[in-house]
Amino acid sequence: MKIPSRSHVHMLSYLVVLLLLPLLASSADPDPLQDFCVADKSANSISVNGFPCKPASKVSSDDFFFDGLTKVGDTSNIFGSIVTGGNVDNFPALNTLGISMNRVDFAPGGLNPPHSHPRATESGVVIDGQVLVGFVTTGNVYHSKVLNAGQMFVIPRGLVHFQKNVGVGKAFIITAFNSQLPGAVVLPFTLFASTPSIPDDVLTRAFQVEEKVVEFIKSKFSS
Ligand code: GLV
Ligand code: MN
């Protein structure tokens, strides 16, 4: 058998990478196959990647408008912030369209705690107030900036990020995602308030603290 030369192997791996490139590049929700597919939330017996479509004959103009982001959210909770979602869960016309938005309200000093979105990149704009936006790369580099009204930011997909109101009054931002349902892994809840709980010995080792510290943090999030 003829042994392929080093340059052949090199060329072959180059070709494999080229062929895989389109797959690697499709990092958001898949493209729609029709104009719209307003989610039929009543068809909960069928499980698909997304939601089945309402029959077009039952779709009306109202389906394409959503006023959920007009309302100021109630920030009276431990973090002093609240996320109001405009995603396929409450705005079914977003089904298959690959986008969604949130409104985040902050009390003075309020924090949208460190979290990540497994299915989307996030961009956002400060509408009112002064907000510190920060995220950490997979190389553990922290990027941050204080933004004023009208200024925009981007959080690359999957990276842990937060926003904190650092102004004098209330603040709010609007965020946008390249997914109809970006999902959120909210670290304090994920690590200390999952069901069932992550075992204490995992958390004591991970954070290099005593069990009583882990129990104390867990108690802060138990309802
Ligand atoms: C902000 O980070 C948001 O997820 O809306
Ligand atoms: Mn976010």
Short mmCIF file of C-alpha atoms and ligand atoms in Angstrom, two decimals:
data_model
loop_
_atom_site.label_atom_id
_atom_site.label_comp_id
_atom_site.label_asym_id
_atom_site.label_seq_id
_atom_site.Cartn_x
_atom_site.Cartn_y
_atom_site.Cartn_z
CA MET A 1 0.00 0.00 0.00
CA LYS A 2 1.24 3.47 -0.89
CA ILE A 3 1.79 5.66 2.17
CA PRO A 4 0.34 9.17 1.58
CA SER A 5 2.96 11.87 1.66
CA ARG A 6 2.98 14.54 4.37
CA SER A 7 1.73 17.17 1.88
CA HIS A 8 -1.20 14.90 0.90
CA VAL A 9 -2.21 14.49 4.53
CA HIS A 10 -1.91 18.24 4.98
CA MET A 11 -4.11 18.89 1.91
CA LEU A 12 -6.67 16.33 3.10
CA SER A 13 -7.03 17.92 6.55
CA TYR A 14 -7.36 21.32 4.86
CA LEU A 15 -10.22 19.96 2.70
CA VAL A 16 -11.99 18.42 5.73
CA VAL A 17 -11.82 21.77 7.56
CA LEU A 18 -13.18 23.58 4.47
CA LEU A 19 -16.07 21.13 4.20
CA LEU A 20 -16.93 21.51 7.88
CA LEU A 21 -16.75 25.31 7.82
CA PRO A 22 -20.45 25.92 6.96
CA LEU A 23 -21.47 23.67 9.85
CA LEU A 24 -19.17 25.47 12.27
CA ALA A 25 -20.41 28.88 11.09
CA SER A 26 -24.15 28.21 11.71
CA SER A 27 -24.13 29.23 15.36
CA ALA A 28 -27.63 30.73 15.83
CA ASP A 29 -31.16 29.31 15.47
CA PRO A 30 -31.81 27.59 12.11
CA ASP A 31 -33.36 29.59 9.26
CA PRO A 32 -37.17 29.46 8.90
CA LEU A 33 -38.67 27.43 6.05
CA GLN A 34 -41.76 29.64 5.70
CA ASP A 35 -42.79 33.33 6.22
CA PHE A 36 -43.92 32.67 9.75
CA CYS A 37 -44.84 29.90 12.11
CA VAL A 38 -46.72 31.50 15.00
CA ALA A 39 -46.28 28.98 17.80
CA ASP A 40 -49.33 26.93 18.66
CA LYS A 41 -48.81 26.58 22.39
CA SER A 42 -51.91 24.44 22.74
CA ALA A 43 -50.37 21.59 20.79
CA ASN A 44 -48.39 20.51 23.83
CA SER A 45 -48.69 16.83 23.06
CA ILE A 46 -46.22 17.21 20.18
CA SER A 47 -42.58 17.77 21.00
CA VAL A 48 -40.44 19.40 18.29
CA ASN A 49 -37.30 21.53 18.13
CA GLY A 50 -39.29 24.77 18.59
CA PHE A 51 -43.09 24.74 18.41
CA PRO A 52 -45.61 23.59 15.80
CA CYS A 53 -47.24 26.39 13.75
CA LYS A 54 -50.75 27.75 14.27
CA PRO A 55 -52.75 27.22 11.07
CA ALA A 56 -52.23 30.38 8.91
CA SER A 57 -56.03 30.85 8.78
CA LYS A 58 -56.03 31.38 12.57
CA VAL A 59 -53.16 33.94 12.55
CA SER A 60 -54.10 37.63 12.92
CA SER A 61 -52.17 40.94 13.02
CA ASP A 62 -52.24 40.84 16.80
CA ASP A 63 -49.99 37.79 16.74
CA PHE A 64 -47.11 39.94 15.43
CA PHE A 65 -47.16 42.62 18.15
CA PHE A 66 -46.15 42.36 21.79
CA ASP A 67 -46.38 45.04 24.44
CA GLY A 68 -44.76 43.05 27.25
CA LEU A 69 -41.63 45.21 27.21
CA THR A 70 -43.51 48.47 27.81
CA LYS A 71 -44.10 47.67 31.46
CA VAL A 72 -41.62 48.60 34.19
CA GLY A 73 -40.63 45.37 35.96
CA ASP A 74 -40.93 44.92 39.73
CA THR A 75 -37.35 45.03 41.07
CA SER A 76 -38.22 44.26 44.70
CA ASN A 77 -36.17 41.07 45.02
CA ILE A 78 -32.75 40.19 46.47
CA PHE A 79 -30.88 41.36 43.36
CA GLY A 80 -32.80 44.61 42.76
CA SER A 81 -33.31 43.77 39.08
CA ILE A 82 -35.83 41.96 36.94
CA VAL A 83 -35.72 40.54 33.42
CA THR A 84 -38.91 40.71 31.35
CA GLY A 85 -38.68 38.33 28.41
CA GLY A 86 -39.90 38.95 24.90
CA ASN A 87 -39.12 35.46 23.63
CA VAL A 88 -41.13 32.67 22.02
CA ASP A 89 -42.55 31.68 25.41
CA ASN A 90 -44.63 34.86 25.64
CA PHE A 91 -44.45 36.15 22.04
CA PRO A 92 -45.26 33.05 19.95
CA ALA A 93 -44.75 34.86 16.58
CA LEU A 94 -40.99 34.62 17.22
CA ASN A 95 -41.17 30.87 16.67
CA THR A 96 -38.62 29.80 13.98
CA LEU A 97 -37.43 33.42 13.43
CA GLY A 98 -34.25 33.15 15.47
CA ILE A 99 -34.54 36.39 17.46
CA SER A 100 -35.89 37.67 20.78
CA MET A 101 -35.53 40.59 23.20
CA ASN A 102 -35.58 41.29 26.93
CA ARG A 103 -36.18 44.31 29.06
CA VAL A 104 -34.11 44.51 32.24
CA ASP A 105 -35.11 46.95 34.99
CA PHE A 106 -32.79 47.90 37.84
CA ALA A 107 -33.44 49.54 41.19
CA PRO A 108 -30.63 51.88 42.29
CA GLY A 109 -27.61 49.60 42.85
CA GLY A 110 -29.51 46.66 41.34
CA LEU A 111 -27.60 43.76 39.76
CA ASN A 112 -28.57 41.40 36.96
CA PRO A 113 -26.42 38.59 38.40
CA PRO A 114 -23.71 36.73 36.46
CA HIS A 115 -25.34 34.45 33.90
CA SER A 116 -24.86 33.10 30.39
CA HIS A 117 -27.08 32.28 27.41
CA PRO A 118 -26.24 28.87 25.95
CA ARG A 119 -28.05 29.49 22.66
CA ALA A 120 -27.36 33.13 21.75
CA THR A 121 -25.14 36.15 21.50
CA GLU A 122 -26.66 39.14 23.32
CA SER A 123 -26.56 42.76 22.30
CA GLY A 124 -28.09 45.51 24.37
CA VAL A 125 -28.64 49.21 24.72
CA VAL A 126 -29.04 51.32 27.84
CA ILE A 127 -32.35 53.17 27.60
CA ASP A 128 -32.21 54.97 30.91
CA GLY A 129 -29.61 55.35 33.66
CA GLN A 130 -25.98 54.35 33.98
CA VAL A 131 -25.06 50.69 33.86
CA LEU A 132 -21.83 48.73 34.35
CA VAL A 133 -21.75 45.87 31.85
CA GLY A 134 -19.14 43.13 32.23
CA PHE A 135 -18.30 39.71 30.84
CA VAL A 136 -15.48 37.20 31.11
CA THR A 137 -13.95 35.36 28.16
CA THR A 138 -13.10 31.66 28.10
CA GLY A 139 -9.50 32.83 28.54
CA ASN A 140 -10.63 34.39 31.85
CA VAL A 141 -10.22 38.00 30.71
CA TYR A 142 -12.75 40.42 32.19
CA HIS A 143 -14.11 43.14 29.88
CA SER A 144 -16.34 45.90 31.25
CA LYS A 145 -17.54 49.43 30.73
CA VAL A 146 -19.95 51.89 32.32
CA LEU A 147 -22.59 52.84 29.73
CA ASN A 148 -25.06 55.72 29.56
CA ALA A 149 -28.39 56.01 27.74
CA GLY A 150 -28.09 55.19 24.04
CA GLN A 151 -24.83 53.27 24.37
CA MET A 152 -24.70 49.69 23.23
CA PHE A 153 -22.85 46.49 24.18
CA VAL A 154 -22.43 42.93 22.95
CA ILE A 155 -21.90 39.73 24.90
CA PRO A 156 -20.50 36.92 22.75
CA ARG A 157 -22.54 33.72 22.87
CA GLY A 158 -22.29 31.64 26.01
CA LEU A 159 -20.01 33.97 28.00
CA VAL A 160 -20.76 34.80 31.64
CA HIS A 161 -21.89 38.42 32.00
CA PHE A 162 -23.75 40.81 34.30
CA GLN A 163 -25.14 44.34 34.41
CA LYS A 164 -25.20 46.60 37.47
CA ASN A 165 -26.95 49.90 37.92
CA VAL A 166 -24.19 52.30 38.97
CA GLY A 167 -26.16 55.52 38.45
CA VAL A 168 -28.12 57.55 40.98
CA GLY A 169 -31.69 56.54 40.07
CA LYS A 170 -33.36 53.56 38.43
CA ALA A 171 -32.07 52.17 35.12
CA PHE A 172 -33.30 49.98 32.30
CA ILE A 173 -31.83 48.30 29.27
CA ILE A 174 -33.21 46.46 26.25
CA THR A 175 -31.33 43.36 25.09
CA ALA A 176 -31.62 41.38 21.87
CA PHE A 177 -30.63 37.80 21.01
CA ASN A 178 -30.06 35.70 17.91
CA SER A 179 -32.31 32.97 19.28
CA GLN A 180 -36.06 32.73 19.85
CA LEU A 181 -35.26 31.27 23.27
CA PRO A 182 -31.67 32.04 24.35
CA GLY A 183 -31.96 30.27 27.72
CA ALA A 184 -30.22 31.60 30.82
CA VAL A 185 -27.84 29.86 33.19
CA VAL A 186 -27.99 32.15 36.24
CA LEU A 187 -24.90 31.17 38.21
CA PRO A 188 -26.09 31.79 41.81
CA PHE A 189 -29.23 29.73 41.15
CA THR A 190 -27.53 27.10 39.00
CA LEU A 191 -24.82 26.43 41.57
CA PHE A 192 -26.66 26.96 44.84
CA ALA A 193 -30.37 26.44 44.15
CA SER A 194 -30.70 23.57 41.68
CA THR A 195 -33.21 20.75 42.19
CA PRO A 196 -31.93 18.46 43.52
CA SER A 197 -29.00 20.38 44.98
CA ILE A 198 -25.40 20.02 43.88
CA PRO A 199 -23.73 18.05 46.75
CA ASP A 200 -22.00 20.28 49.32
CA ASP A 201 -18.68 18.43 48.92
CA VAL A 202 -18.62 19.38 45.22
CA LEU A 203 -19.14 23.06 46.07
CA THR A 204 -16.74 23.11 49.06
CA ARG A 205 -13.99 21.68 46.82
CA ALA A 206 -14.85 23.93 43.87
CA PHE A 207 -14.85 27.13 45.91
CA GLN A 208 -12.28 26.05 48.52
CA VAL A 209 -14.57 26.92 51.44
CA GLU A 210 -16.05 25.06 54.42
CA GLU A 211 -19.40 23.30 54.25
CA LYS A 212 -21.03 25.92 56.49
CA VAL A 213 -20.22 28.59 53.88
CA VAL A 214 -21.91 26.53 51.15
CA GLU A 215 -24.92 25.89 53.40
CA PHE A 216 -25.09 29.60 54.17
CA ILE A 217 -25.10 30.56 50.49
CA LYS A 218 -27.68 27.85 49.70
CA SER A 219 -29.91 29.22 52.48
CA LYS A 220 -29.93 32.63 50.75
CA PHE A 221 -31.61 31.10 47.70
CA SER A 222 -33.97 28.59 49.30
CA SER A 223 -37.59 29.60 48.89
C1 GLV B 1 -29.23 40.65 30.09
O1 GLV B 1 -28.12 40.22 30.32
C2 GLV B 1 -30.26 39.82 29.53
O2 GLV B 1 -30.02 38.61 29.49
O3 GLV B 1 -31.32 40.33 29.11
MN MN B 2 -27.86 38.20 29.48
#
